[in-house]
Coordinates of C-alpha atoms and ligand atoms in Angstrom, one line a residue:
X1 CA -1.4 -17.6 28.7
X2 CA -3.9 -18.7 26.0
X3 CA -3.1 -21.6 23.6
X4 CA -5.1 -22.4 20.5
X5 CA -6.4 -25.8 19.4
X6 CA -3.0 -26.5 17.8
X7 CA -1.0 -25.7 20.9
X8 CA 0.2 -22.3 19.7
X9 CA 0.5 -19.7 22.4
X10 CA -1.0 -16.2 21.9
X11 CA 1.4 -13.6 23.1
X12 CA 1.1 -10.8 20.5
X13 CA -1.6 -8.3 19.4
X14 CA -1.1 -6.5 16.1
X15 CA -3.2 -3.3 16.0
X16 CA -4.1 -1.6 12.7
X17 CA -4.5 2.0 13.7
X18 CA -5.4 3.1 10.2
X19 CA -5.6 1.8 6.7
X20 CA -4.7 5.2 5.2
X21 CA -1.2 5.5 3.7
X22 CA 1.0 8.1 2.0
X23 CA 2.7 5.4 -0.1
X24 CA 1.4 3.1 -2.8
X25 CA 3.7 0.1 -2.8
X26 CA 3.2 -2.4 -5.6
X27 CA 2.7 -5.3 -3.1
X28 CA 0.7 -3.6 -0.3
X29 CA -1.6 -6.0 1.7
X30 CA -2.6 -3.7 4.5
X31 CA -2.6 -6.6 6.9
X32 CA -5.4 -8.2 4.9
X33 CA -7.9 -5.5 5.6
X34 CA -10.2 -3.5 3.4
X35 CA -9.2 0.2 3.1
X36 CA -11.6 2.8 4.4
X37 CA -11.7 5.8 6.7
X38 CA -12.8 4.1 9.9
X39 CA -10.5 4.0 12.8
X40 CA -10.7 3.2 16.5
X41 CA -10.1 5.8 19.2
X42 CA -7.1 5.6 21.5
X43 CA -9.5 4.6 24.3
X44 CA -11.0 1.8 22.3
X45 CA -7.6 0.5 21.3
X46 CA -6.5 0.7 25.0
X47 CA -9.6 -1.2 26.1
X48 CA -8.8 -4.1 23.8
X49 CA -5.2 -4.1 24.8
X50 CA -6.1 -4.0 28.5
X51 CA -8.3 -7.1 28.0
X52 CA -5.4 -8.7 26.1
X53 CA -3.0 -7.8 28.9
X54 CA -5.2 -9.6 31.4
X55 CA -4.7 -12.7 29.2
X56 CA -0.9 -12.4 29.3
X57 CA -0.4 -10.7 26.0
X58 CA 2.5 -8.3 26.5
X59 CA 3.6 -7.5 22.9
X60 CA 1.7 -4.9 21.0
X61 CA 2.6 -4.0 17.4
X62 CA 1.2 -0.9 15.8
X63 CA 0.6 -1.3 12.1
X64 CA -1.4 0.2 9.2
X65 CA -1.7 1.6 6.6
X66 CA 0.8 4.1 7.8
X67 CA 0.5 4.6 11.6
X68 CA 2.5 7.9 11.6
X69 CA -0.4 9.5 9.7
X70 CA -2.4 9.5 13.0
X71 CA -1.8 12.7 14.9
X72 CA -2.8 10.9 18.1
X73 CA -0.2 8.1 17.8
X74 CA 1.9 9.4 20.7
X75 CA -1.3 9.3 22.9
X76 CA -1.9 5.7 21.7
X77 CA 1.6 4.6 22.6
X78 CA 1.4 6.3 25.9
X79 CA -1.8 4.6 26.9
X80 CA -0.6 1.2 25.7
X81 CA 2.6 1.5 27.8
X82 CA 0.5 2.6 30.8
X83 CA -1.6 -0.6 30.9
X84 CA 0.9 -2.5 33.1
X85 CA 4.4 -3.8 33.6
X86 CA 6.4 -5.6 30.9
X87 CA 4.7 -4.2 27.9
X88 CA 6.6 -3.9 24.6
X89 CA 5.1 -1.5 22.0
X90 CA 6.7 -1.6 18.6
X91 CA 5.7 0.1 15.3
X92 CA 5.8 -0.8 11.7
X93 CA 6.1 2.2 9.3
X94 CA 7.3 3.2 5.9
X95 CA 9.5 5.8 7.7
X96 CA 8.5 8.8 5.6
X97 CA 7.3 10.8 8.6
X98 CA 9.8 9.5 11.1
X99 CA 12.2 12.5 11.0
X100 CA 9.2 14.8 11.9
X101 CA 7.6 12.6 14.5
X102 CA 10.0 10.2 16.1
X103 CA 11.0 12.3 19.1
X104 CA 7.4 12.4 20.5
X105 CA 7.0 8.6 20.0
X106 CA 10.2 7.9 21.8
X107 CA 9.2 10.3 24.5
X108 CA 6.0 8.3 25.0
X109 CA 7.8 5.0 25.4
X110 CA 8.1 3.4 21.9
X111 CA 10.3 0.4 22.4
X112 CA 11.4 -0.3 18.8
X113 CA 10.6 0.3 15.2
X114 CA 10.4 -1.6 11.9
X115 CA 11.0 0.6 8.9
X116 CA 10.5 -0.4 5.2
X117 CA 13.6 0.0 3.0
X118 CA 13.0 -2.0 -0.2
X119 CA 15.9 -0.4 -2.1
X120 CA 18.8 2.0 -1.5
X121 CA 18.9 3.3 -5.1
X122 CA 16.4 6.1 -5.6
X123 CA 15.1 4.7 -8.9
X124 CA 14.3 1.3 -7.5
X125 CA 12.9 2.8 -4.3
X126 CA 10.4 4.8 -6.4
X127 CA 9.5 1.9 -8.6
X128 CA 8.5 -0.2 -5.6
X129 CA 6.8 2.5 -3.4
X130 CA 5.7 5.0 -6.1
X131 CA 7.0 7.8 -3.8
X132 CA 10.3 9.8 -3.9
X133 CA 10.7 9.4 -0.2
X134 CA 14.0 7.7 0.2
X135 CA 16.1 10.6 1.4
X136 CA 13.5 11.5 4.1
X137 CA 13.4 7.8 5.2
X138 CA 17.2 7.7 5.5
X139 CA 17.1 10.8 7.6
X140 CA 14.5 9.3 9.9
X141 CA 16.6 6.2 10.2
X142 CA 19.6 8.2 11.2
X143 CA 17.5 9.9 13.8
X144 CA 16.4 6.5 15.2
X145 CA 20.0 5.5 15.4
X146 CA 20.8 8.8 17.3
X147 CA 18.0 7.9 19.8
X148 CA 19.5 4.3 20.1
X149 CA 16.1 3.0 19.2
X150 CA 16.3 -0.7 18.0
X151 CA 15.5 -0.7 14.3
X152 CA 14.7 -3.5 11.9
X153 CA 14.6 -2.8 8.2
X154 CA 11.7 -4.4 6.3
X155 CA 12.8 -5.4 2.8
X156 CA 10.2 -7.1 0.6
X157 CA 11.9 -9.4 -1.9
X158 CA 10.6 -9.1 -5.5
X159 CA 12.0 -9.3 -9.0
X160 CA 11.9 -5.5 -9.1
X161 CA 14.4 -5.0 -6.2
X162 CA 16.3 -8.3 -5.7
X163 CA 19.3 -6.6 -7.2
X164 CA 19.2 -4.2 -4.2
X165 CA 19.5 -6.8 -1.5
X166 CA 23.2 -6.5 -1.1
X167 CA 23.1 -2.7 -0.9
X168 CA 20.4 -2.9 1.7
X169 CA 22.5 -5.4 3.7
X170 CA 25.6 -3.1 3.4
X171 CA 23.6 -0.1 4.6
X172 CA 22.0 -2.1 7.5
X173 CA 25.5 -3.3 8.5
X174 CA 26.9 0.2 8.4
X175 CA 24.0 1.5 10.6
X176 CA 23.9 -1.6 12.9
X177 CA 20.2 -2.4 12.0
X178 CA 18.8 -5.9 11.7
X179 CA 16.8 -6.8 8.5
X180 CA 13.6 -8.6 7.9
X181 CA 13.8 -10.2 4.5
X182 CA 10.1 -10.6 3.6
X183 CA 8.7 -12.7 0.7
X184 CA 5.9 -11.4 -1.4
X185 CA 2.5 -12.9 -0.5
X186 CA -0.5 -13.2 -2.7
X187 CA -2.6 -10.9 -0.5
X188 CA -4.1 -7.5 -1.3
X189 CA -2.2 -5.9 -4.2
X190 CA 0.3 -8.7 -3.9
X191 CA -2.3 -11.0 -5.4
X192 CA -2.2 -9.2 -8.8
X193 CA 1.6 -9.1 -9.1
X194 CA 2.5 -12.3 -7.4
X195 CA 3.0 -14.4 -10.5
X196 CA 5.1 -11.7 -12.1
X197 CA 7.2 -10.6 -9.2
X198 CA 7.5 -13.4 -6.7
X199 CA 11.0 -14.5 -5.8
X200 CA 11.2 -17.5 -3.4
X201 CA 13.6 -16.8 -0.5
X202 CA 15.5 -19.9 -1.5
X203 CA 17.0 -17.9 -4.4
X204 CA 18.8 -15.5 -2.0
X205 CA 19.9 -18.1 0.6
X206 CA 23.3 -18.7 -1.1
X207 CA 24.0 -14.9 -0.7
X208 CA 22.9 -14.9 2.9
X209 CA 24.9 -18.1 3.6
X210 CA 28.0 -16.5 2.1
X211 CA 27.8 -13.6 4.5
X212 CA 26.8 -15.4 7.6
X213 CA 28.7 -17.1 10.4
X214 CA 25.8 -19.1 11.7
X215 CA 22.0 -19.6 11.4
X216 CA 19.5 -19.8 14.2
X217 CA 15.7 -20.2 14.2
X218 CA 13.4 -17.7 16.0
X219 CA 10.4 -19.4 17.7
X220 CA 8.1 -16.8 16.1
X221 CA 7.0 -18.3 12.7
X222 CA 10.1 -20.6 12.9
X223 CA 11.9 -17.8 11.1
X224 CA 15.5 -18.6 10.1
X225 CA 17.9 -15.9 11.3
X226 CA 21.2 -15.5 9.5
X227 CA 23.9 -14.0 11.7
X228 CA 26.0 -11.9 9.4
X229 CA 29.7 -11.5 9.9
X230 CA 29.1 -7.7 10.0
X231 CA 27.3 -8.2 13.3
X232 CA 23.7 -7.7 12.1
X233 CA 21.1 -10.4 11.6
X234 CA 18.7 -11.1 8.8
X235 CA 15.4 -12.7 9.6
X236 CA 13.7 -14.5 6.8
X237 CA 9.9 -14.1 6.7
X238 CA 8.8 -16.7 4.2
X239 CA 5.2 -17.6 4.8
X240 CA 3.9 -18.8 1.4
X241 CA 3.5 -22.6 1.4
X242 CA 5.4 -22.8 4.6
X243 CA 3.6 -24.8 7.4
X244 CA 6.5 -24.2 9.8
X245 CA 5.9 -20.5 9.6
X246 CA 2.2 -20.9 10.6
X247 CA 3.1 -23.4 13.3
X248 CA 5.0 -20.7 15.0
X249 CA 2.3 -18.1 14.7
X250 CA 1.5 -16.4 18.1
X251 CA -0.6 -13.4 17.1
X252 CA -4.0 -12.1 16.5
X253 CA -4.9 -8.7 14.9
X254 CA -7.2 -5.9 15.9
X255 CA -8.5 -4.4 12.7
X256 CA -8.9 -0.7 12.0
X257 CA -12.7 -1.0 12.3
X258 CA -13.0 -3.1 15.5
X259 CA -12.8 -6.8 14.7
X260 CA -10.4 -9.5 15.9
X261 CA -8.7 -11.2 13.0
X262 CA -7.3 -14.6 13.6
X263 CA -5.1 -14.8 10.5
X264 CA -3.6 -12.3 8.0
X265 CA -4.9 -14.4 5.1
X266 CA -8.5 -14.9 6.4
X267 CA -11.5 -12.7 6.8
X268 CA -14.1 -15.5 7.1
X269 CA -13.8 -16.0 10.8
X270 CA -13.5 -12.5 12.3
X271 CA -14.8 -11.8 15.7
X272 CA -16.8 -8.5 15.6
X273 CA -16.3 -6.4 18.8
X274 CA -17.7 -3.1 17.5
X275 CA -20.8 -3.2 19.8
X276 CA -18.7 -4.1 22.8
X277 CA -16.4 -1.2 22.1
X278 CA -19.4 1.1 22.3
X279 CA -20.5 -0.5 25.6
X280 CA -20.2 1.8 28.6
X281 CA -21.1 -0.8 31.2
X282 CA -18.6 -2.3 33.7
X283 CA -18.9 -5.6 31.8
X284 CA -17.0 -4.2 28.8
X285 CA -13.6 -5.6 29.9
X286 CA -15.1 -9.0 30.6
X287 CA -16.8 -9.1 27.2
X288 CA -13.6 -8.1 25.4
X289 CA -11.7 -10.9 27.2
X290 CA -14.4 -13.4 26.1
X291 CA -14.0 -12.1 22.5
X292 CA -10.3 -12.6 22.6
X293 CA -10.7 -16.1 24.0
X294 CA -13.1 -16.8 21.2
X295 CA -10.8 -15.4 18.5
X296 CA -8.0 -17.5 20.0
X297 CA -10.1 -20.6 19.7
X298 CA -10.8 -19.9 16.1
X299 CA -7.0 -19.5 15.2
X300 CA -5.6 -22.2 13.0
X301 CA -2.5 -22.5 10.8
X302 CA -3.2 -21.2 7.3
X303 CA -0.6 -23.6 5.8
X304 CA -0.7 -27.0 7.4
X305 CA 1.6 -30.1 7.0
X306 CA 0.2 -32.6 4.6
X307 CA 2.5 -35.6 4.2
X308 CA 5.8 -34.2 2.8
X309 CA 4.2 -31.0 1.6
X310 CA 1.6 -28.5 2.8
X311 CA -1.9 -27.4 2.1
X312 CA -3.9 -24.4 3.0
X313 CA -6.4 -24.7 5.9
X314 CA -9.2 -25.2 3.4
X315 CA -7.2 -27.3 1.0
X316 CA -7.3 -24.7 -1.8
X317 CA -3.5 -24.6 -2.4
X318 CA -1.2 -27.6 -2.2
X319 CA 2.5 -27.2 -2.2
X320 CA 5.7 -29.3 -1.9
X321 CA 7.8 -28.9 1.2
X322 CA 10.0 -25.9 0.7
X323 CA 13.8 -25.8 1.4
X324 CA 13.2 -22.8 3.7
X325 CA 10.9 -24.9 5.8
X326 CA 13.4 -27.8 5.9
X327 CA 16.0 -25.3 7.2
X328 CA 13.8 -24.6 10.2
X329 CA 13.0 -28.3 10.7
X330 CA 16.6 -29.4 10.5
X331 CA 17.6 -26.8 13.0
X332 CA 14.9 -28.0 15.4
X333 CA 16.1 -31.6 15.0
X334 CA 19.7 -30.6 15.7
X335 CA 18.6 -29.0 18.9
X336 CA 16.8 -32.1 20.1
X337 CA 19.9 -34.3 19.6
Ligands
GTP401 N1 1.7 -14.5 7.0 C1 2.1 -13.7 8.0 N2 2.9 -12.7 7.7 C2 3.3 -11.9 8.7 C3 2.8 -12.1 10.0 N3 3.3 -11.2 10.8 C4 4.1 -10.4 10.0 N4 4.1 -10.9 8.8 C5 4.8 -10.4 7.6 O1 6.0 -9.8 8.1 C6 6.1 -8.5 7.7 C7 6.8 -7.6 8.7 O2 6.1 -7.5 9.8 P1 6.4 -6.4 10.9 O3 5.1 -5.8 11.3 O4 7.4 -5.4 10.5 O5 7.0 -7.2 12.2 P2 7.4 -8.6 12.5 O6 8.8 -8.9 12.0 O7 6.4 -9.6 12.1 O8 7.4 -8.6 14.1 P3 8.6 -8.3 15.1 O9 9.7 -9.2 14.8 O10 8.0 -8.5 16.4 O11 9.0 -6.8 14.9 C8 4.6 -8.0 7.5 O12 4.5 -7.0 6.5 C9 4.0 -9.3 7.0 O13 4.2 -9.4 5.6 C10 1.9 -13.2 10.3 O14 1.4 -13.4 11.4 N5 1.6 -13.9 9.2
SF4_402 S1 3.9 1.7 3.2 FE1 2.9 -0.2 3.9 S2 0.7 0.3 4.0 FE2 1.7 1.9 2.8 S3 1.4 1.3 0.7 FE3 3.4 0.5 1.3 S4 3.0 -1.6 2.1 FE4 1.0 -0.5 2.0
SF4_403 S1 -1.6 -18.6 10.5 FE1 0.1 -18.4 9.1 S2 -0.7 -17.0 7.5 FE2 -2.1 -16.8 9.3 S3 -1.4 -15.1 10.4 FE3 -0.4 -16.9 11.3 S4 1.5 -17.1 10.2 FE4 0.3 -15.7 9.0

């Protein structure tokens, strides 16, 4: 397994299969990538994943844009699963096309799915996504339940839909789905609306605490996990000004156009592998491995500890230590005792 200069393991490759999307969410960041029509072929994606596998990466996350727009997505899933033993392939989607496409994905070995559900009320759903897609998404989610496919609901917390959180939790509890409660980040379109719509996760912690029997911390991003009395769990994804989040970062990204991206928030240290992906020689796998090793070396926490607060890697933003970070810290300290 590779570790970066900060001791963080690399166990996860996020693959952007397209930047196209049938939604227009107010906070979309498209994994920090520019939008255009370029996309890698299933073979190119599989070559990078094969090199990653040889470096002990076993978790592949398919993202976008909206991955279900790709007609060859079943083929991509099949070839990723065929690389070797112990591979987990998961997918992040807005869910609009799930009801039409899920059976083929499950058939090809999809292990689990994260589906956006930012609101249960149709009006708020449309206000956030700009699409009247909620009924279709709910039907797709029911189908996923029928297939016993593990589901996480992605709920992005904003001023526009904070009133929907309880309803989303009730729905998730009824369906037995876990929830990712995701803070807005000033990235992509999120940058324009951040000041207007940002709600710190701290504001909803009392609600989560009142519904939970205990709290744990996931090693990935030191994410607090609230175990609800209804049996589901809510994972808090609060990256902004949170050095503990970045300390637990174990991923790199393969962009839609063939670059290795070391951090969601950075495009100044990409490793360009486009030429290697065109290479037809037997050295291709070796070169891709070298590129992943290089990208891993370039990884660094975007938010770093700085005294009792945090700063970005380049010192452009400074922030006080957040309560959400302290929650992760106090949990770690309790474990050590
Ligand atoms: N800053 C930052 N945010 C991330 C990172 N990974 C995921 N996120 C945020 O978390 C949201 C949900 O991500 P998903 O792709 O659904 O999956 P995940 O929860 O990260 O991963 P799994 O738990 O393995 O399913 C994304 O939309 C991002 O906003 C990361 O490495 N850095
Ligand atoms: S569904 Fe995802 S990719 Fe599409 S607009 Fe919304 S946030 Fe962006
Ligand atoms: S370093 Fe921090 S901001 Fe960058 S990808 Fe990792 S968790 Fe996200």
